[in-house]
PDB file of C-alpha atoms in Angstrom:
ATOM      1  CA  UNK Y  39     103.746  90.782  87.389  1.00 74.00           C
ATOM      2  CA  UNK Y  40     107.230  89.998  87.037  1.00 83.00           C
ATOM      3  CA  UNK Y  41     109.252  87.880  89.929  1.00 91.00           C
ATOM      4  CA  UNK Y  42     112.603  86.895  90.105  1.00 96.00           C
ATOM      5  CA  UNK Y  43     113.699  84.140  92.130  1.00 96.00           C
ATOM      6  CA  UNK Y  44     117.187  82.916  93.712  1.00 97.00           C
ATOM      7  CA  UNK Y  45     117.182  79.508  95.582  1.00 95.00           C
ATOM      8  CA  UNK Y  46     120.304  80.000  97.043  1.00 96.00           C
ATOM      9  CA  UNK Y  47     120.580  82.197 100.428  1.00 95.00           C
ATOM     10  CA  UNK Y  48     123.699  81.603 100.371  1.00 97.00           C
ATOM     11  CA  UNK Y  49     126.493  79.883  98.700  1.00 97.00           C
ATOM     12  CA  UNK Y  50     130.541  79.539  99.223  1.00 97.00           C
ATOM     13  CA  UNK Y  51     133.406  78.472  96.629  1.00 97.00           C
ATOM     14  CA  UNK Y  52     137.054  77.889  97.346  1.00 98.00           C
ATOM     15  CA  UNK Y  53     139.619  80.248  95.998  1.00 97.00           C
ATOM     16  CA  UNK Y  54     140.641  79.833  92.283  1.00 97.00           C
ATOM     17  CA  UNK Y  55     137.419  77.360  91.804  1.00 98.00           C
ATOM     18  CA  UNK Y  56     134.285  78.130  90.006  1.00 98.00           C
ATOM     19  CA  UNK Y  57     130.702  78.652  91.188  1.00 98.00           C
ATOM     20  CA  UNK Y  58     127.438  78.742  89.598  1.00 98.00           C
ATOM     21  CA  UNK Y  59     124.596  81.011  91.071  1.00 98.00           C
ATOM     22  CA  UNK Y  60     121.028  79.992  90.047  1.00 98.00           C
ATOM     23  CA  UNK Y  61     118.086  82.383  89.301  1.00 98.00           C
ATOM     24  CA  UNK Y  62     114.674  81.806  87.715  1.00 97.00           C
ATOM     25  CA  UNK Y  63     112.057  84.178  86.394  1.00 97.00           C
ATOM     26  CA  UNK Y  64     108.687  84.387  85.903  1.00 95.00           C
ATOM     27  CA  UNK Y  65     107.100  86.462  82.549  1.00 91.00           C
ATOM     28  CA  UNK Y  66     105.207  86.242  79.695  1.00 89.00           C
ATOM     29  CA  UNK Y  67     106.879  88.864  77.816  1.00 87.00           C
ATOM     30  CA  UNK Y  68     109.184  87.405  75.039  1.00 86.00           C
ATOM     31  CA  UNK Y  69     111.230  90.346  75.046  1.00 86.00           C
ATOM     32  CA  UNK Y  70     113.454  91.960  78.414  1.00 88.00           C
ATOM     33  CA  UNK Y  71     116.485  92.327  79.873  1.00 89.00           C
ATOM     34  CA  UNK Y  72     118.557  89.981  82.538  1.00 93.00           C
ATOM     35  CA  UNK Y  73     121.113  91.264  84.880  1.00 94.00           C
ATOM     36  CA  UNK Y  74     123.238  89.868  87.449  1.00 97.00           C
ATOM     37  CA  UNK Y  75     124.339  93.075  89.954  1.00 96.00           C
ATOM     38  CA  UNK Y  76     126.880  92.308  92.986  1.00 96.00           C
ATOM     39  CA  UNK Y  77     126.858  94.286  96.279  1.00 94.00           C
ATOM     40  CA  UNK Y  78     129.934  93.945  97.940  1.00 92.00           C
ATOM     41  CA  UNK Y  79     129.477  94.502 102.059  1.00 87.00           C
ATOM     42  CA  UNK Y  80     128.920  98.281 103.003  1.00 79.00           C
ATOM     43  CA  UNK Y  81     129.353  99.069  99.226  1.00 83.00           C
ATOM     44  CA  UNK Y  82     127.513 100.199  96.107  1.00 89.00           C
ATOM     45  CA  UNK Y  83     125.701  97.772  93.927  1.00 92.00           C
ATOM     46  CA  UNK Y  84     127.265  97.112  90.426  1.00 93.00           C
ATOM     47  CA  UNK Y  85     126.673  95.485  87.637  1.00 93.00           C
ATOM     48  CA  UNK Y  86     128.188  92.633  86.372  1.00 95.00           C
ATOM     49  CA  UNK Y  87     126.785  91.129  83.453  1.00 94.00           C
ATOM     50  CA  UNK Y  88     123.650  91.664  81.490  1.00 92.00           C
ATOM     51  CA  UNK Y  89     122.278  89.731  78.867  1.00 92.00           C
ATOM     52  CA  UNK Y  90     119.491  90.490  76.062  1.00 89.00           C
ATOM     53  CA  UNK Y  91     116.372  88.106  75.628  1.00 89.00           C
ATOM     54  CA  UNK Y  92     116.351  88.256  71.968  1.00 87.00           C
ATOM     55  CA  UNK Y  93     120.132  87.363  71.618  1.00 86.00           C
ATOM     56  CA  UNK Y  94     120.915  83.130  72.138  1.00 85.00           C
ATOM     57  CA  UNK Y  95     124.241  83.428  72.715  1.00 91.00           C
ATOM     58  CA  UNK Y  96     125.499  83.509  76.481  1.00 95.00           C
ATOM     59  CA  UNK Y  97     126.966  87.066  77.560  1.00 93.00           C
ATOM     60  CA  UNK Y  98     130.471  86.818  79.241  1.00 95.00           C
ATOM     61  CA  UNK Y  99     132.717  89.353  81.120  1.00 93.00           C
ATOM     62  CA  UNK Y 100     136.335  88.436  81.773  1.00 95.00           C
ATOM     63  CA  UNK Y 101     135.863  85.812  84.591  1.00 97.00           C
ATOM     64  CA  UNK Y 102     132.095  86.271  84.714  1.00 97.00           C
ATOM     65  CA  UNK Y 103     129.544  84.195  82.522  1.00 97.00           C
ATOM     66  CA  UNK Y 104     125.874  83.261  82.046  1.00 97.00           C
ATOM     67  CA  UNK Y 105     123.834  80.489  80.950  1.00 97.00           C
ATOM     68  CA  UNK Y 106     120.565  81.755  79.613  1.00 96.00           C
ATOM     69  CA  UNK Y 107     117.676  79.426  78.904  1.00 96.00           C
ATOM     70  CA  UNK Y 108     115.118  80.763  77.772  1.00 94.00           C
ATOM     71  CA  UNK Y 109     112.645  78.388  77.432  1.00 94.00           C
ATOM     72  CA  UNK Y 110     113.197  77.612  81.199  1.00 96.00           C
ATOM     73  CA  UNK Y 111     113.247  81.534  82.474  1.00 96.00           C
ATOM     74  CA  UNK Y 112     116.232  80.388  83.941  1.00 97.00           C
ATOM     75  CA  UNK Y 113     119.396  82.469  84.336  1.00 97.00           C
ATOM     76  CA  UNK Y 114     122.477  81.162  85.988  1.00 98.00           C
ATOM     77  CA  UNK Y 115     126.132  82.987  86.577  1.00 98.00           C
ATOM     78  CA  UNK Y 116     129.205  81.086  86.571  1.00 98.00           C
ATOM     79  CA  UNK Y 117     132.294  82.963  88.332  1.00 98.00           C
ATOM     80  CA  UNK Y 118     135.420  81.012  87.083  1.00 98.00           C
ATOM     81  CA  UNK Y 119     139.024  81.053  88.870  1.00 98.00           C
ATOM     82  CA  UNK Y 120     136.838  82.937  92.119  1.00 98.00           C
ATOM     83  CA  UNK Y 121     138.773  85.938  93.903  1.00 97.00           C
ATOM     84  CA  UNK Y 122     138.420  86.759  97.253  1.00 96.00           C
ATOM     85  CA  UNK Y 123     137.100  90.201  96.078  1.00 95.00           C
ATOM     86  CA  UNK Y 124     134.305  88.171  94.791  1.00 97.00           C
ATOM     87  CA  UNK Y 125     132.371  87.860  98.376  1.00 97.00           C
ATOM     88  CA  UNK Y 126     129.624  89.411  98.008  1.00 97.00           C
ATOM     89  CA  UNK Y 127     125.770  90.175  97.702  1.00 96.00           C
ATOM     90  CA  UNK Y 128     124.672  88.535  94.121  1.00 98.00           C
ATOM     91  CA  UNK Y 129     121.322  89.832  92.967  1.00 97.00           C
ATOM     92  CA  UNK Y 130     119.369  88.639  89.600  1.00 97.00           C
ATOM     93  CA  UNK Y 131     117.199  91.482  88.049  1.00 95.00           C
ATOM     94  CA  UNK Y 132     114.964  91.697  85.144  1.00 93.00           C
ATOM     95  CA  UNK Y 133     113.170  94.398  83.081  1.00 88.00           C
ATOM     96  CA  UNK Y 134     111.313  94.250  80.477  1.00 82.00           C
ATOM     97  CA  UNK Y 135     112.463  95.261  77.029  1.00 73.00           C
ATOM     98  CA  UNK Y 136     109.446  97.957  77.039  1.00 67.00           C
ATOM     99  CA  UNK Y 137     111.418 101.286  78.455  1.00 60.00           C
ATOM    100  CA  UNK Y 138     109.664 103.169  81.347  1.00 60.00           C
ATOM    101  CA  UNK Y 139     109.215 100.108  83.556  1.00 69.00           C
ATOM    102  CA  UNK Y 140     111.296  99.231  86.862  1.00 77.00           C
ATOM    103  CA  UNK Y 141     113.872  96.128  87.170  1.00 87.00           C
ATOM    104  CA  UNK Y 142     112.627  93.912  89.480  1.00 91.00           C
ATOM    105  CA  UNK Y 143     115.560  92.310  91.807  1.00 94.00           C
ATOM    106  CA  UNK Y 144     115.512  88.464  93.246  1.00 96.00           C
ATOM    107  CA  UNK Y 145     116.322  88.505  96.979  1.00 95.00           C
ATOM    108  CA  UNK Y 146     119.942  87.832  96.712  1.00 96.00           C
ATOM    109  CA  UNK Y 147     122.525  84.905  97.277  1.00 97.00           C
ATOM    110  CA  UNK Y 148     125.342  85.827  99.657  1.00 96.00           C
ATOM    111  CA  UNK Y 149     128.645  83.969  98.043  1.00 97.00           C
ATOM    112  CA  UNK Y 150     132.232  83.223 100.389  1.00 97.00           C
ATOM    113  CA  UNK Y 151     135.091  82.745  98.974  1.00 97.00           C
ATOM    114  CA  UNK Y 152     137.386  80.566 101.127  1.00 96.00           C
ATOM    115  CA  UNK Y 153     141.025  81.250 100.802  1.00 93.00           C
TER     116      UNK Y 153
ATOM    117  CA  UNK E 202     128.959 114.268  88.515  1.00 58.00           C
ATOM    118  CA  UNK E 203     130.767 111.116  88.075  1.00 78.00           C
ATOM    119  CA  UNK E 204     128.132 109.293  90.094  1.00 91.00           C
ATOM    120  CA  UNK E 205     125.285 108.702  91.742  1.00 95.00           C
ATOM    121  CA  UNK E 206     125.577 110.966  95.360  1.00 96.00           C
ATOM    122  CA  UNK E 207     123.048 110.298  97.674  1.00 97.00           C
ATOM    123  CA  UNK E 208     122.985 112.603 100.863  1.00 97.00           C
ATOM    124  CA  UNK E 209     122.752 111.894 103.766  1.00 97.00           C
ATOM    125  CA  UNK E 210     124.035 108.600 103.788  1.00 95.00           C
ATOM    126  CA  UNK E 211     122.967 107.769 107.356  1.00 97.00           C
ATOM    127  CA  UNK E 212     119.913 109.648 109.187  1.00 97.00           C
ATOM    128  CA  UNK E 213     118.653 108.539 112.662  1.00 98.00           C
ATOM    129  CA  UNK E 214     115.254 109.831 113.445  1.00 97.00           C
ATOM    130  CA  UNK E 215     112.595 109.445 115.688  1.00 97.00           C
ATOM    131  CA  UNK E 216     109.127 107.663 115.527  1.00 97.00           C
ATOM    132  CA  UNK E 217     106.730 110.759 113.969  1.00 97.00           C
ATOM    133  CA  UNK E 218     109.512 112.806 112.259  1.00 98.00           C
ATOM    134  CA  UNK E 219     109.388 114.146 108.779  1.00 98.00           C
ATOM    135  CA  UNK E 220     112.623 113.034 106.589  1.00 98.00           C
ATOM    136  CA  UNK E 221     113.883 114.370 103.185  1.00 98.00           C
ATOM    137  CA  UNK E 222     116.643 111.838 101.693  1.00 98.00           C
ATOM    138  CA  UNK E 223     118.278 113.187  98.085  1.00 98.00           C
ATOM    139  CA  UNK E 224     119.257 111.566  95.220  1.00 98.00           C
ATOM    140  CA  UNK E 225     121.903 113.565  92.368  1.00 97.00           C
ATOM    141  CA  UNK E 226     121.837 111.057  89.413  1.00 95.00           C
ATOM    142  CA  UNK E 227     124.776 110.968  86.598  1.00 92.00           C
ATOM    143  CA  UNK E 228     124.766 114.273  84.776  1.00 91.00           C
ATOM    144  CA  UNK E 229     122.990 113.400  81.544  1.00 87.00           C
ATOM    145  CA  UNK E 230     120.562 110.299  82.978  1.00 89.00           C
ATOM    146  CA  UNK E 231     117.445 110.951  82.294  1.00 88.00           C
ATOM    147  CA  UNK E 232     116.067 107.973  84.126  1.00 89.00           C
ATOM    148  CA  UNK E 233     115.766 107.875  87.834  1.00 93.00           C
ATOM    149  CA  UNK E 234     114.931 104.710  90.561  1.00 94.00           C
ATOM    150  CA  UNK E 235     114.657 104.957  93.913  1.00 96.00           C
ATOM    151  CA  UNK E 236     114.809 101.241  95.891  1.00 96.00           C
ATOM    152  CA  UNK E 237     114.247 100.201  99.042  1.00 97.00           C
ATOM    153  CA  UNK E 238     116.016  97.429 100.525  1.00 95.00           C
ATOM    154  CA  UNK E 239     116.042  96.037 104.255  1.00 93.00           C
ATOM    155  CA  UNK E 240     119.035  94.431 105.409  1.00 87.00           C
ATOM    156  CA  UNK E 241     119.526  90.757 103.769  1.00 84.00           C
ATOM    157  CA  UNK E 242     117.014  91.459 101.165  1.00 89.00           C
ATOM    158  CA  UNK E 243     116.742  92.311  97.763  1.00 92.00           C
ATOM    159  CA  UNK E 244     116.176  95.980  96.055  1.00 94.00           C
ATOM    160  CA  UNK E 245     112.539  96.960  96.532  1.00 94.00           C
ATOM    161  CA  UNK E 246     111.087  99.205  94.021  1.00 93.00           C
ATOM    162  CA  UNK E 247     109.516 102.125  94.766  1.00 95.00           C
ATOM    163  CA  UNK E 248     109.342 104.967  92.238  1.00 95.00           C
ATOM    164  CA  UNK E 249     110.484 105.768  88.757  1.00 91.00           C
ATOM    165  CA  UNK E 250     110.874 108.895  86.769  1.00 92.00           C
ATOM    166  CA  UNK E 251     111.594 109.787  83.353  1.00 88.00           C
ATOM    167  CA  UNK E 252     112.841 112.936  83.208  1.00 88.00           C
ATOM    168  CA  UNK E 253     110.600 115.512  85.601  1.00 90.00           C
ATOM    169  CA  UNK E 254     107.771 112.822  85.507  1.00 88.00           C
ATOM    170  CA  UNK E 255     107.085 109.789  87.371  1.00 88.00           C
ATOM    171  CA  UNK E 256     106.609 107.237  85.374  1.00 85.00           C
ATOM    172  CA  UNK E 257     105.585 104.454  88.098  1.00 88.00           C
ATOM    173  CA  UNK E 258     105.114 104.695  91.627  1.00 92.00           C
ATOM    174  CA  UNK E 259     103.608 102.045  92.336  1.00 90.00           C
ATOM    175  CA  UNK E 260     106.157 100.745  94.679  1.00 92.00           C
ATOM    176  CA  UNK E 261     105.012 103.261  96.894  1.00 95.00           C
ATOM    177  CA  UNK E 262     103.887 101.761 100.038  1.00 95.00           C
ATOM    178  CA  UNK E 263     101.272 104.167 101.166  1.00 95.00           C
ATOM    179  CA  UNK E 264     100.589 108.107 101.064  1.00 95.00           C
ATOM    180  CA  UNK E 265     103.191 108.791 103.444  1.00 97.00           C
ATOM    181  CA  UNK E 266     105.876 108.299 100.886  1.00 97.00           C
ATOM    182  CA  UNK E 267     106.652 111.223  97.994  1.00 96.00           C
ATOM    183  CA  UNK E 268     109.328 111.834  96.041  1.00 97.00           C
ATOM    184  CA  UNK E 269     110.214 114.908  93.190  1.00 96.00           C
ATOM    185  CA  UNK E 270     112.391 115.691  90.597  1.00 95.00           C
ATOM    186  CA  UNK E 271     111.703 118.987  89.792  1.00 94.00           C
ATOM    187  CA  UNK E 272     114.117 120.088  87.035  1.00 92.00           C
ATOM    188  CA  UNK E 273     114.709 116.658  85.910  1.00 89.00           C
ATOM    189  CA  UNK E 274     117.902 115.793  87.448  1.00 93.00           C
ATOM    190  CA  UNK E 275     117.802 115.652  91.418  1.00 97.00           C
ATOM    191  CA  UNK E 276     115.399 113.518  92.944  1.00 97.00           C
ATOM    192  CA  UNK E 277     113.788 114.046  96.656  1.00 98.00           C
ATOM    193  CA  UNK E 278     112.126 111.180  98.579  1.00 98.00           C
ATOM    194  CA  UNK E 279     110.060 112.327 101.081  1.00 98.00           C
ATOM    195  CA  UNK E 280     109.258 110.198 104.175  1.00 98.00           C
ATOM    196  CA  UNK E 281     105.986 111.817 106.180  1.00 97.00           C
ATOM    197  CA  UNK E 282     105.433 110.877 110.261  1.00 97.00           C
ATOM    198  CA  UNK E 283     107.767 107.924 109.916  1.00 98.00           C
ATOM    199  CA  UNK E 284     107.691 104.929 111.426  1.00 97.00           C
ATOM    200  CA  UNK E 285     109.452 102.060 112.830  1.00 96.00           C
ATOM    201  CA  UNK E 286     109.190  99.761 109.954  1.00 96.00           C
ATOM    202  CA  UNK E 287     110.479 102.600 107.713  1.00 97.00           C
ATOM    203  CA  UNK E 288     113.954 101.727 108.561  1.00 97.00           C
ATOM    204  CA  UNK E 289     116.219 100.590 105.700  1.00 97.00           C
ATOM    205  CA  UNK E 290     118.496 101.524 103.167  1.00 96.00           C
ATOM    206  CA  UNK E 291     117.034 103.781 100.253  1.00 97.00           C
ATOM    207  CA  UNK E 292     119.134 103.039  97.231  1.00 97.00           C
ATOM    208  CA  UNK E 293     118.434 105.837  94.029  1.00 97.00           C
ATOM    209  CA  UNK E 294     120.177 104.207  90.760  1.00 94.00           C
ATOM    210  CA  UNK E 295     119.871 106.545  87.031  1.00 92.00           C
ATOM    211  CA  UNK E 296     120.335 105.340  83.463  1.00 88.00           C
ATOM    212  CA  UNK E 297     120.802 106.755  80.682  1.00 82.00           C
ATOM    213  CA  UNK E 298     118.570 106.132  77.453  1.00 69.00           C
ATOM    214  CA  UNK E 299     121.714 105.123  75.390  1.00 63.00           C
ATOM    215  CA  UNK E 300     124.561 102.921  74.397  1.00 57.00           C
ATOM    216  CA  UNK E 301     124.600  99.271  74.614  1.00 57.00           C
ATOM    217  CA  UNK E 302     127.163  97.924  77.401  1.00 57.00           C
ATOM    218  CA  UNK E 303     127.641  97.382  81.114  1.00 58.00           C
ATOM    219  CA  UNK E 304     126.975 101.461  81.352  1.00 56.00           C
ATOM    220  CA  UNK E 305     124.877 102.148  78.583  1.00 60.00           C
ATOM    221  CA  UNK E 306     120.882 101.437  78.060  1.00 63.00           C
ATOM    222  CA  UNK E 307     118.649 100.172  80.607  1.00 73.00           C
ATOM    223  CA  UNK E 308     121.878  99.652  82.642  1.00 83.00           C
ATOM    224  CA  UNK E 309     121.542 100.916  86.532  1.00 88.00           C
ATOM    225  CA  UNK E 310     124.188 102.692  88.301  1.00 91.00           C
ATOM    226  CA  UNK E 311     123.492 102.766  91.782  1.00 94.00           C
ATOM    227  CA  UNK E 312     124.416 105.347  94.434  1.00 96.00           C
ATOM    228  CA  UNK E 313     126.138 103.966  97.943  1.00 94.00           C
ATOM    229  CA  UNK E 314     122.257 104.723  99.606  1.00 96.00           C
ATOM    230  CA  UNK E 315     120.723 106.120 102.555  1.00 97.00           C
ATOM    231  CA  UNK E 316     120.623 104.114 105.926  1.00 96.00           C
ATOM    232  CA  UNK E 317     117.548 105.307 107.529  1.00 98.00           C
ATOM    233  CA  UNK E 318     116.850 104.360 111.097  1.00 97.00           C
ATOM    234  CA  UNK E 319     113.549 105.189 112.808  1.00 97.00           C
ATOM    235  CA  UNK E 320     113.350 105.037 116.767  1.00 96.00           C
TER     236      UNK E 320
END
């Protein structure tokens, strides 16, 4: 089975800096998908970034960014020039690239952001 | 609709009590998750359906747990004589089996849950 793991409970970045949250994965599927999904507090999880297995280069969106090595199952998100409506509940997901399976979510690193 | 709706989105019930929590996915998904997550934790899986069908429900944690979706679109979970350790937030989330982007494919969209709270 598939697990998804995030080192970091929790994590905190000045405003205006950047900040890398780490996540690893465990699979031996060569194909999937990668997700990073935010919950803000008391609010609805969305996503923010996903990124393909089969494609090398890293997916970005706006201020949002990932470094994707496969080889390592390792799947990192960099948040440049941080906003305070960046606090929030990060979660790592996968699924695999076979439809009509479930995303499995990592347990979450809770980022600041210090004004 | 234009999201996810989940209803109600607290309940506070007591040890033993049956409890019905509903999921109305994005008009058009034809996938449908329903999560479990306890406070400071990530989402747990717990059922999936495809279309009227579940696909996997394996994340069901014992017989006491059931969930529908009877004409394909809204989803049911049913919580039998629950318990203590039931307590959480029930997240449902729907995707669509199209399009390649932050809504498309394999992409979740999550409803704002379900705080349960057993006595």
């Amino acid at each position: 089975a598939q697990t998804v793991t995030q080192s970091q409970p929790e994590m905190s970045v000045q405003e205006a800096e950047t900040v890398t949250l780490s996540c690893t994965y465990d699979t031996s599927e060569s194909d999937y998908y990668l997700f990073w999904y935010k919950q803000p507090p008391s609010r609805q999880m969305i996503l923010v970034i996903r990124q393909e297995a089969y494609k090398q280069q890293n997916a970005t969106e706006n201020r949002f960014s990932v470094n994707f090595q496969k080889a390592a199952k390792s799947f990192s998100l960099k948040i440049s020039d941080s906003q305070l409506g960046d606090a929030a509940m990060y979660f790592c997901a996968y699924r695999t690239y076979n439809y009509g399976q479930n995303f499995v979510f990592g347990p979450g690193t809770r980022l600041s952001v210090l004004p | 609709g234009a999201g996810v709706s989940q209803t109600p989105s607290n309940k506070v019930t007591e040890k033993g009590k049956y409890v019905e929590l509903r999921c109305d996915p994005i008009s058009g998904h034809t996938a449908l998750y329903w999560y479990r997550q306890s406070l400071g934790q990530g989402p747990e899986f717990l059922i999936y359906f495809q279309g009227t069908g579940a696909a996997d429900d394996s994340g069901l944690p014992n017989d006491r747990f059931f969930a529908v979706r009877p004409e394909g679109s809204v989803s049911t979970l049913k919580i039998q004589r629950t318990e203590r350790g039931d307590s959480a937030m029930y997240l449902c989330a729907s995707s669509t089996l199209t399009g390649d982007s932050l809504t498309g494919a394999n992409v979740l969209t999550f409803g704002a849950g379900s705080r349960l709270t057993v006595l």
